[in-house]
Tab-separated table of C-alpha atoms and ligand atoms in Angstrom:
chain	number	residue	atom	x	y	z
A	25	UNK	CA	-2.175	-35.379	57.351
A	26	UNK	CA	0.342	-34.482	54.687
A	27	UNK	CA	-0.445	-38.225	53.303
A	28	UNK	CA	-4.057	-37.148	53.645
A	29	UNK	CA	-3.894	-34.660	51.254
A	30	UNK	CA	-1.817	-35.635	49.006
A	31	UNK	CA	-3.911	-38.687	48.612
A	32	UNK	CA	-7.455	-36.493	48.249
A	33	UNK	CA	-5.145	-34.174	45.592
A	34	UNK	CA	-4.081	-37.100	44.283
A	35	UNK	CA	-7.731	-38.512	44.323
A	36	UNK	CA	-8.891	-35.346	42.560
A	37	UNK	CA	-6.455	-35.824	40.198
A	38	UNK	CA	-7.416	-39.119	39.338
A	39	UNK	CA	-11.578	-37.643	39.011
A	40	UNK	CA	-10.070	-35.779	36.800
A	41	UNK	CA	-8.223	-38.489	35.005
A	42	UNK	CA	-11.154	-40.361	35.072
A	43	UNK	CA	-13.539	-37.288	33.776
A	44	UNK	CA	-11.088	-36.513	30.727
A	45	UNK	CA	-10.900	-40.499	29.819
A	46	UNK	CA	-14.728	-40.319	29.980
A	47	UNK	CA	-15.247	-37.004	27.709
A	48	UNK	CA	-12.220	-38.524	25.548
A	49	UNK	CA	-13.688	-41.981	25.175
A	50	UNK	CA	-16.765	-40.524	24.565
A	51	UNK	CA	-15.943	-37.991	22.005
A	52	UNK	CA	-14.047	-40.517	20.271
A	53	UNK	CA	-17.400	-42.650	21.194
A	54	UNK	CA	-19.128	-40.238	19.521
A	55	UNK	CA	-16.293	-39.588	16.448
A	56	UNK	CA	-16.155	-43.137	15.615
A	57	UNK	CA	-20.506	-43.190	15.432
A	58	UNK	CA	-20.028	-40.652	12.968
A	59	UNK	CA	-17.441	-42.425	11.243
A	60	UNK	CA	-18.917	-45.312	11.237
A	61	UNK	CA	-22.222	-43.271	10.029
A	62	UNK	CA	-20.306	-41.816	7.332
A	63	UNK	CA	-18.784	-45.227	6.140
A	64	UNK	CA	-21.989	-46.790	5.939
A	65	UNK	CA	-23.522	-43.866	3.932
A	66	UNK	CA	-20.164	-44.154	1.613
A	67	UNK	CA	-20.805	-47.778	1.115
A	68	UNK	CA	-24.248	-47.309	0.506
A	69	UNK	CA	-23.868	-44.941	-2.096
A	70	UNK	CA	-20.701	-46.901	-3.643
A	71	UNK	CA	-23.068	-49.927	-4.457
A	72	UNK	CA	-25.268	-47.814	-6.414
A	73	UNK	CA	-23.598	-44.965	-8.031
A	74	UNK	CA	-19.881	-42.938	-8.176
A	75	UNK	CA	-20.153	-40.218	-5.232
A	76	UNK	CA	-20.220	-37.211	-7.408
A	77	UNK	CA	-17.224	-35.129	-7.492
A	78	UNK	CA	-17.596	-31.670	-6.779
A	79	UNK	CA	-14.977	-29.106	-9.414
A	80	UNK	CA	-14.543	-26.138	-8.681
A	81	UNK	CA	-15.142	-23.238	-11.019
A	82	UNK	CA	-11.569	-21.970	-12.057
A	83	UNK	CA	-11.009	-18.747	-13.201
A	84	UNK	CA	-7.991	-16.985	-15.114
A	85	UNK	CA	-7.837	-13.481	-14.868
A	86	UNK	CA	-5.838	-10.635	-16.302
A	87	UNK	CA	-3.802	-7.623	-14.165
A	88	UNK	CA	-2.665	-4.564	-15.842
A	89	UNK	CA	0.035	-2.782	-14.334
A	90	UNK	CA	1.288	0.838	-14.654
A	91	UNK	CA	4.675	-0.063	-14.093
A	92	UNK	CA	7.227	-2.040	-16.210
A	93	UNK	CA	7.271	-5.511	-15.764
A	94	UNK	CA	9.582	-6.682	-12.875
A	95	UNK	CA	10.017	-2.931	-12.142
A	96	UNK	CA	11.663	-3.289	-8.371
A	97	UNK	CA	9.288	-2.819	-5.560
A	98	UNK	CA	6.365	-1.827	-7.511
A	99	UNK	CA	6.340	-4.148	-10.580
A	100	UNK	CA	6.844	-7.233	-8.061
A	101	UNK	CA	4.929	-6.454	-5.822
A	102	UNK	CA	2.008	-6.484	-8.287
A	103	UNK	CA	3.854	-10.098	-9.297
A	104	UNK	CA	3.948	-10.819	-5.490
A	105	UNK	CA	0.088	-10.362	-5.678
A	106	UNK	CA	-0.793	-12.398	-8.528
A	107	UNK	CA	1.458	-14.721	-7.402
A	108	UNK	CA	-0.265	-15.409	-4.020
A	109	UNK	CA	-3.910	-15.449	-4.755
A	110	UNK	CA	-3.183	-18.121	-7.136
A	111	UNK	CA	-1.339	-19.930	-4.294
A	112	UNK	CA	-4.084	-19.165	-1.791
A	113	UNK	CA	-6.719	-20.405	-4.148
A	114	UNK	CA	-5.261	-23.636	-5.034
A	115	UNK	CA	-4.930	-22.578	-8.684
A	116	UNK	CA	-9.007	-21.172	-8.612
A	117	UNK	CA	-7.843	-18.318	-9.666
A	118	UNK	CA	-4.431	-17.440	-11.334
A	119	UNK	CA	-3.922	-13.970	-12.226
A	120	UNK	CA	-1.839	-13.450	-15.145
A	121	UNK	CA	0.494	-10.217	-14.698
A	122	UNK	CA	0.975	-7.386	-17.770
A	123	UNK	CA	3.765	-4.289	-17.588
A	124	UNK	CA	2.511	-1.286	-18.643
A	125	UNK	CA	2.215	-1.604	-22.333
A	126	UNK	CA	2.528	-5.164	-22.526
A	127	UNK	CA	-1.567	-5.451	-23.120
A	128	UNK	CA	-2.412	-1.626	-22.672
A	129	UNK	CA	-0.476	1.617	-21.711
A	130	UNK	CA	0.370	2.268	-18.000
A	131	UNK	CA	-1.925	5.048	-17.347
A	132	UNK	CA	-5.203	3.627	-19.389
A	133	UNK	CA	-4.652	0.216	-17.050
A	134	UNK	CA	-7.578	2.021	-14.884
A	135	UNK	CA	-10.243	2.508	-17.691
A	136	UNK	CA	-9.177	-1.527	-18.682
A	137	UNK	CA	-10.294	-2.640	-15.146
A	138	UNK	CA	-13.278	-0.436	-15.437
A	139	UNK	CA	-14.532	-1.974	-19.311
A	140	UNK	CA	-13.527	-5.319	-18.334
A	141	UNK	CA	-10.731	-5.761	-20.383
A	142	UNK	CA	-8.420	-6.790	-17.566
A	143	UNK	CA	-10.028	-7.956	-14.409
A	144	UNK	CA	-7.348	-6.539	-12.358
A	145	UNK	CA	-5.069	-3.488	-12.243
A	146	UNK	CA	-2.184	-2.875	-9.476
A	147	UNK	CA	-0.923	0.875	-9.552
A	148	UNK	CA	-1.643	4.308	-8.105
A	149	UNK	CA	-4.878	6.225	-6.981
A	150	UNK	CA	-3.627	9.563	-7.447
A	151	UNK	CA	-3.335	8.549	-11.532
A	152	UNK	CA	-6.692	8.708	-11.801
A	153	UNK	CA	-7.101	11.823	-10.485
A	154	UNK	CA	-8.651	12.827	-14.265
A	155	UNK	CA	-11.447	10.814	-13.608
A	156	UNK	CA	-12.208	12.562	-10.302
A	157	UNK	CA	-9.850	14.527	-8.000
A	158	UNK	CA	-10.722	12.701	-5.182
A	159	UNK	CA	-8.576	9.487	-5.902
A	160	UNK	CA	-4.860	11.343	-4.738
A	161	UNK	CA	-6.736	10.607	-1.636
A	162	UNK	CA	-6.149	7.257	-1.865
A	163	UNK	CA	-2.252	7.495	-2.576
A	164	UNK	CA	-0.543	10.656	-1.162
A	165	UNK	CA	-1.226	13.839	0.195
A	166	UNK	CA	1.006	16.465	0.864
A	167	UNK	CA	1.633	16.914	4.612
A	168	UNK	CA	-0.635	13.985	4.844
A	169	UNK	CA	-0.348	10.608	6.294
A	170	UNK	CA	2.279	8.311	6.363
A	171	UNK	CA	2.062	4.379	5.830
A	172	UNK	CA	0.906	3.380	9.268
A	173	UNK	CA	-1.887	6.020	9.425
A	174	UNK	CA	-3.057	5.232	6.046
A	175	UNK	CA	-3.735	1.800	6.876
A	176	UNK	CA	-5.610	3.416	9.987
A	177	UNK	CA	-7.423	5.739	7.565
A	178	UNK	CA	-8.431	3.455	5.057
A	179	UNK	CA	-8.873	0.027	7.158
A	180	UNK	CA	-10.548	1.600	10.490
A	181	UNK	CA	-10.929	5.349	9.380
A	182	UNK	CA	-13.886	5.260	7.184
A	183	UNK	CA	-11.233	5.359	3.811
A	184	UNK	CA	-12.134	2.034	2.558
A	185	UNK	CA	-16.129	2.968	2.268
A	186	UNK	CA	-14.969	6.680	0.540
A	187	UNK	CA	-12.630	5.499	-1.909
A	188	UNK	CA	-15.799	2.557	-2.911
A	189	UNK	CA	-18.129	5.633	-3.376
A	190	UNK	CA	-15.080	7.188	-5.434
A	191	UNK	CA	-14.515	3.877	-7.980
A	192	UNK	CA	-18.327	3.210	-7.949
A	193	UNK	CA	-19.238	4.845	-10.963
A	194	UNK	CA	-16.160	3.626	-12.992
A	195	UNK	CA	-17.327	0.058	-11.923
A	196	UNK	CA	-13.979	-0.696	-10.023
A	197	UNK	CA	-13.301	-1.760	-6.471
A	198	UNK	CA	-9.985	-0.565	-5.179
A	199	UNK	CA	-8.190	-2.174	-2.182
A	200	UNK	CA	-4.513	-0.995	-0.753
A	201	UNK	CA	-2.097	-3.398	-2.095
A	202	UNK	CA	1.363	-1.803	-1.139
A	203	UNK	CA	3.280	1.508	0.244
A	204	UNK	CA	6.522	3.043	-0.514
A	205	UNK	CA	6.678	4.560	2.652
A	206	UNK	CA	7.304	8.254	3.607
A	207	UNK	CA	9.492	9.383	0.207
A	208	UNK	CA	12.823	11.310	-0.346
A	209	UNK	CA	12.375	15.210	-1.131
A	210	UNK	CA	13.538	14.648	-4.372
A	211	UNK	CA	17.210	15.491	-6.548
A	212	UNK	CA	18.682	19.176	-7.177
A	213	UNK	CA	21.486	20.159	-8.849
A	214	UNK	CA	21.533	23.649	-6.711
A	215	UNK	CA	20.670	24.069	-2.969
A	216	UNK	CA	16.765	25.047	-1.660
A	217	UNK	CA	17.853	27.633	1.117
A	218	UNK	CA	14.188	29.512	0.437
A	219	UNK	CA	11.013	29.168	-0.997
A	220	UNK	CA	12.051	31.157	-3.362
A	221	UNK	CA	14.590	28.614	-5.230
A	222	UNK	CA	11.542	27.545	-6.411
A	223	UNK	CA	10.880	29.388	-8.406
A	224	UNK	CA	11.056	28.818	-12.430
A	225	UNK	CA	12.230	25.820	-11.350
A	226	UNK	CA	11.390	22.988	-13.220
A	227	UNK	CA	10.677	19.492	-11.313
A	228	UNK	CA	9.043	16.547	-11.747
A	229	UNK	CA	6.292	16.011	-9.344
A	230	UNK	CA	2.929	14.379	-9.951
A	231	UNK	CA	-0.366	14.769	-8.460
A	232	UNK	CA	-1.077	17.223	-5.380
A	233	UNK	CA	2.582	17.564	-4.709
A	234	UNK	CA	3.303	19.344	-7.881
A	235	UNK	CA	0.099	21.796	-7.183
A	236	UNK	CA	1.719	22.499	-3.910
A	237	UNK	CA	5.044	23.471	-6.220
A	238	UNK	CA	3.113	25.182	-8.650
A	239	UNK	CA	2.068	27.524	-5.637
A	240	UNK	CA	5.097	27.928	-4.813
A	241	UNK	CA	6.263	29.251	-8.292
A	242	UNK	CA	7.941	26.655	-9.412
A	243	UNK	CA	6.957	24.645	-12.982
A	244	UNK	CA	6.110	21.289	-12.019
A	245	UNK	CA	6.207	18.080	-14.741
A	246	UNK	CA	4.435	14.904	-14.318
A	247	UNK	CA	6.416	12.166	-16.251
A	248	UNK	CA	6.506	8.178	-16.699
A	249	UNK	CA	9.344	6.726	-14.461
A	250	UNK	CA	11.039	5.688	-17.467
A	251	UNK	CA	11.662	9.593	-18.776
A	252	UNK	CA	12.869	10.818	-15.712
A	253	UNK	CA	16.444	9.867	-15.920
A	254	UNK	CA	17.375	11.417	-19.010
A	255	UNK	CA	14.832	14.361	-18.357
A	256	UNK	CA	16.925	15.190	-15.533
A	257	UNK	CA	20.623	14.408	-17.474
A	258	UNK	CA	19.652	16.596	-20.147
A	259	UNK	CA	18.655	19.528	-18.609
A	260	UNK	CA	14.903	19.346	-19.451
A	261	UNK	CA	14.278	19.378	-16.503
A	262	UNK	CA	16.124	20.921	-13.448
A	263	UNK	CA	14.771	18.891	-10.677
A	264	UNK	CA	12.797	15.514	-9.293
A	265	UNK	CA	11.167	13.216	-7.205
A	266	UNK	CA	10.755	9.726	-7.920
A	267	UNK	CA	10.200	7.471	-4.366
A	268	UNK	CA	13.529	6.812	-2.366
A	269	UNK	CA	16.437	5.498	-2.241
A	270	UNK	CA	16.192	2.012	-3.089
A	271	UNK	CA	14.388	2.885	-6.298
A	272	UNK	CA	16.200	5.957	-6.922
A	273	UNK	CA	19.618	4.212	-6.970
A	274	UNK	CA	18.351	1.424	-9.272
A	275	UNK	CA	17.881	4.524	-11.541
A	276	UNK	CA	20.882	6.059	-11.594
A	277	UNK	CA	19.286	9.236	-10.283
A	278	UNK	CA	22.635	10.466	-8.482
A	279	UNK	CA	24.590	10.479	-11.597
A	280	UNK	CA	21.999	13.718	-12.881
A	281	UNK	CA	21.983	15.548	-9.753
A	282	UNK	CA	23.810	16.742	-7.048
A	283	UNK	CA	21.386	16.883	-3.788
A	284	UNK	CA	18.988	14.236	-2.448
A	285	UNK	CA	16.679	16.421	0.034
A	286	UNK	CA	14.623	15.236	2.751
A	287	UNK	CA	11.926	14.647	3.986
A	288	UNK	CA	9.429	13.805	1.607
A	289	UNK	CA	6.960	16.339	2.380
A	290	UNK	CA	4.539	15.354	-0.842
A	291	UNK	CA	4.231	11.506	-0.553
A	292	UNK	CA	4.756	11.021	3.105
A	293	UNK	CA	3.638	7.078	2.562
A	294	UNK	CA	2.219	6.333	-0.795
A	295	UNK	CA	-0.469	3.684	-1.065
A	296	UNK	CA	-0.291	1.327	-3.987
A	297	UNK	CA	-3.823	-0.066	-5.114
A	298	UNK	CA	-5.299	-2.782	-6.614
A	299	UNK	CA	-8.111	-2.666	-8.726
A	300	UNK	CA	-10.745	-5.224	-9.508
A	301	UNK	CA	-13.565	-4.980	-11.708
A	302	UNK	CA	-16.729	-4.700	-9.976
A	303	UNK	CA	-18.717	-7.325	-11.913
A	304	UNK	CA	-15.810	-9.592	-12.353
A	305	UNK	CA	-15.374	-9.416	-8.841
A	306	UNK	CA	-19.084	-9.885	-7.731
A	307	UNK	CA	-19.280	-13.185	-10.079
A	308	UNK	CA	-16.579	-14.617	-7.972
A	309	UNK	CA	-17.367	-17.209	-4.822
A	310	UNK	CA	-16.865	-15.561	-1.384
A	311	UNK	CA	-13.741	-17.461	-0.556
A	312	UNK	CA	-12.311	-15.996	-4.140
A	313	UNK	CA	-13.314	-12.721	-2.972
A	314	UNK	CA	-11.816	-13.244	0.599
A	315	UNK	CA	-8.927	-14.286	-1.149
A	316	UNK	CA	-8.402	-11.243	-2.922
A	317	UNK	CA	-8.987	-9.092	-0.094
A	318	UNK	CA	-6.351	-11.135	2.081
A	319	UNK	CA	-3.717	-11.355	-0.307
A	320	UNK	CA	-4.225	-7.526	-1.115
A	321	UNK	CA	-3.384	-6.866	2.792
A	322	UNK	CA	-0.541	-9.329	2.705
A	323	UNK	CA	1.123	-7.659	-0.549
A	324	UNK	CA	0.206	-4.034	1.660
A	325	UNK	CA	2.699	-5.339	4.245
A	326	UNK	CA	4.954	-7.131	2.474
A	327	UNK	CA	5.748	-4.061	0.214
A	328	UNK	CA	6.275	-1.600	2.972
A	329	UNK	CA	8.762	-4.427	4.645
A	330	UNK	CA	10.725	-4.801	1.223
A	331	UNK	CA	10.698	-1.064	0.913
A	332	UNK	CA	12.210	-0.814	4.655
A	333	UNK	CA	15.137	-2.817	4.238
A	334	UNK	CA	16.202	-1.431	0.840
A	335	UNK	CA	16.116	2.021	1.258
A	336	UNK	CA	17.668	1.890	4.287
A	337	UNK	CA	20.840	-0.156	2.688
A	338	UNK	CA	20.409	1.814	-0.724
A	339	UNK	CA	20.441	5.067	1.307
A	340	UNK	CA	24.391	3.433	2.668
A	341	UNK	CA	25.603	3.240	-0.513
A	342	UNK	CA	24.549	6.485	-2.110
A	343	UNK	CA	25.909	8.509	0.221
A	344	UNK	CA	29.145	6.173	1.065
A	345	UNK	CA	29.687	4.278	-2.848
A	346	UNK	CA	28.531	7.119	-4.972
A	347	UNK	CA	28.831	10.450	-2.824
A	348	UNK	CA	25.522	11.830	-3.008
A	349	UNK	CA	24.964	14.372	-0.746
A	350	UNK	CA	22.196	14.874	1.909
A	351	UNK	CA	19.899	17.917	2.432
A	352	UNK	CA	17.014	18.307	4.575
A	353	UNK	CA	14.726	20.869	3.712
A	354	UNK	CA	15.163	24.365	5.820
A	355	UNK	CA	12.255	24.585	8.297
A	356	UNK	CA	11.363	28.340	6.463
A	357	UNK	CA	11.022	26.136	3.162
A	358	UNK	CA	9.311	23.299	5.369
A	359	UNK	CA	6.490	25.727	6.997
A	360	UNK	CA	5.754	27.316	3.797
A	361	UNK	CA	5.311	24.401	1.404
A	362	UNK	CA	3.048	23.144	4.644
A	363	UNK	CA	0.996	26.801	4.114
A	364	UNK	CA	0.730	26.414	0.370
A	365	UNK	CA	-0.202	22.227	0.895
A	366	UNK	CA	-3.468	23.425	3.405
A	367	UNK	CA	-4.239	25.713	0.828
A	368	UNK	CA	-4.081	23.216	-2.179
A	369	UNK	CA	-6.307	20.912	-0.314
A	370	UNK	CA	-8.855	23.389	0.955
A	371	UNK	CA	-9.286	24.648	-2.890
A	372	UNK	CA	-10.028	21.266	-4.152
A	373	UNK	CA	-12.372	20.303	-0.771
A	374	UNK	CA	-14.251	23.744	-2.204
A	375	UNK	CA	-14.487	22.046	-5.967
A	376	UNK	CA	-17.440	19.621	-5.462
A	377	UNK	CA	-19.126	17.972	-2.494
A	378	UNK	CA	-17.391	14.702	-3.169
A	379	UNK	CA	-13.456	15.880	-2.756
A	380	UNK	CA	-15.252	17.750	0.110
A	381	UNK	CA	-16.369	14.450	1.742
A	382	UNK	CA	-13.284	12.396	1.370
A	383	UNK	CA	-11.233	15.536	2.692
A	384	UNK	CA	-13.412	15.966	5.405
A	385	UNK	CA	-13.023	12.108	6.288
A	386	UNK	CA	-9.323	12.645	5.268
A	387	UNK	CA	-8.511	15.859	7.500
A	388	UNK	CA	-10.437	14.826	10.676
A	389	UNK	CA	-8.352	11.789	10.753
A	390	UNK	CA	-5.106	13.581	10.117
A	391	UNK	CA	-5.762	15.462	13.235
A	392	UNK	CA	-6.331	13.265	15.659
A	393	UNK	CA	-3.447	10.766	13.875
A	394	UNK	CA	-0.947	13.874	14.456
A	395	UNK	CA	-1.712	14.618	18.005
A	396	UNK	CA	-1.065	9.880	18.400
A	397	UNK	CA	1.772	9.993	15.974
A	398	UNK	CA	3.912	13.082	17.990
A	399	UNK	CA	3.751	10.920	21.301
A	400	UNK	CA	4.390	7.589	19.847
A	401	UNK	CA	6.375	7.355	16.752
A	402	UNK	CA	7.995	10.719	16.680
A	403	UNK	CA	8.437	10.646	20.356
A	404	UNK	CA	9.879	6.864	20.214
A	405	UNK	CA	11.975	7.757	16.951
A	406	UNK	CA	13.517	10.926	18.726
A	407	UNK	CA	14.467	8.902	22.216
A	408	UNK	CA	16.755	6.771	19.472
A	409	UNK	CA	19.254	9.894	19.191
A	410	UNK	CA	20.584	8.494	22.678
A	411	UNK	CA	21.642	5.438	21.473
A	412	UNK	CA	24.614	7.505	19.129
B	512	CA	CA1	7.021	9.913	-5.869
């Protein structure tokens, strides 16, 4: 009996054997017809003429940057870009990467994309924010989202189609193309114990962030990266942000100030863009523009990664090599700048019907994300305090 079946399994087996050698010879059958097909039509058209080589169209493009050149995180990152779509593409297109200044100033990299004069840009959103208010959407919001959620937002959120409407008129196409991260609170050289050490104090805090501080009496700056440091060591200004640790050490920020506050209420996961010229972009083959829109998430990811690891170790040696010290922000000072943020944001919605649509967009996904985010990442993140 036993025999019995083991000879019909082994008889099925062997149908099956005998099925796959048939569908195998015959595919091959089937492959080598083709081949054969195709060596006959190669022949064919050797005797009579060279097959004609197809070239593809190369194209060299130009990025503008508003960061130095090499800056860590940011300025490689926009190399890490460049440096992959011309990898992807097989040398189709190689984008050729310029600092801020190198072929125009940082913060006029945006109106380059937009004439034409660079193809490409890699920097900020919330920069922009003079050509309309509704681009800080696109980087950081006070009490906003953080990294994960603004790749929720902006892939699966409806973000991507609002911030297209936004850079339509200027002729650009914007794509995320990096994150910091959720920030640090910023550098003090006295303690915040109330909303009230605000107050006449001066910090340096761009885009909706410093509005928020403004409400809360406090004189906020907006300047370059590369003024902050001695801003801050000379006493022209008394306070400021910059992004975290990792790039925070690299400037020598705890050698001006005291206190390193968290969290970082202002820029809880700041989105780095890349722009492309609309027409520049549109004149390129789909697989170009696939390209771009690939290597644009890959740089998204890779960026948050880098910034990951390095704050975390740059955070180690602050506080253990150079003994900064750590603050978080009272919860008083917490709930208040929170108040004055919904504010800010509700008073720019009420401006014009287009930062009205993207905060609509913006704040509809916030609460929902908030509501995921409590039971998931906070409520993972807080379990961890049982592993000390
Ligand atoms: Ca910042």
């Amino acid at each position: 009996m036993s025999d019995n079946i083991e000879n019909s399994v082994d008889d099925s087996k062997k149908n099956t054997v005998d099925r796959r050698n048939f569908l195998r010879t015959a595919g091959y059958g089937a492959a080598a017809v083709g081949t054969l097909a195709v060596a006959n039509a190669c022949t064919t058209e050797t005797k009579t003429e060279a097959p004609a080589i197809q070239t593809k169209k190369k194209f060299e493009w130009k990025m503008v940057t508003t960061w130095p050149k090499g800056f860590p995180g940011l300025g490689t990152g926009a190399e890490y870009l460049a440096k992959i779509i011309g990898e992807m593409s097989d040398g189709q297109l190689v984008v050729k990467v310029y600092g801020g200044n190198e072929l125009v100033p940082p913060l006029e990299s945006f109106d380059a994309v937009s004439k034409g004069t660079a193809e490409m840009g890699h920097g900020a959103a919330y920069y922009w924010k003079g050509k309309s208010e509704a681009t800080q959407f696109f980087t950081a919001v006070p009490f906003g989202l953080n990294a994960d959620e603004m790749n929720g937002w902006i892939y699966y959120g409806g973000g991507q189609q609002l911030w297209d409407e936004v850079y339509a008129p200027f002729g650009v196409k914007g794509f995320p193309a990096g994150n910091t991260g959720v920030q640090m609170g910023g550098w003090f050289n006295k303690e915040i114990n109330s909303i009230d050490d605000f107050k006449g104090l001066k910090m340096r805090m761009p885009g909706l962030g410093g509005d928020v501080l403004k409400g809360a009496g406090a004189l906020p700056v907006a300047l370059p990266g590369s003024e902050i440091f001695p801003s801050l060591q000379s006493g022209a200004i008394d306070a400021t942000e910059w992004v975290g640790p990792y790039n925070d050490l690299a400037f020598g920020l705890y050698k001006a100030a005291k206190y390193y506050y968290w969290p970082g209420w202002h820029e809880p996961g700041s989105v780095l863009e890349c722009t492309v010229n609309k027409k520049a972009y549109e004149a390129l083959p789909k697989d170009l523009q696939h390209v771009i829109e690939v290597a644009c998430k890959a740089t998204n990811v890779d960026m948050f990664g880098e910034y990951t690891a390095r704050n975390s170790s740059a955070l180690d040696t602050l506080i253990n090599t150079h003994g900064v010290s750590l603050k978080r922000f009272p919860d008083d000072v917490l709930k208040k700048l929170a108040q004055i943020s919904k504010d800010v944001l509700s008073n720019l919605a009420a401006k014009n019907a287009e930062n009205k649509k993207v905060y609509d967009s913006f704040a509809k996904f916030r609460s929902h994300s908030i509501k995921w985010n409590n039971i998931s990442e906070v409520g993972y993140s807080s379990a961890r305090q049982y592993l000390e």
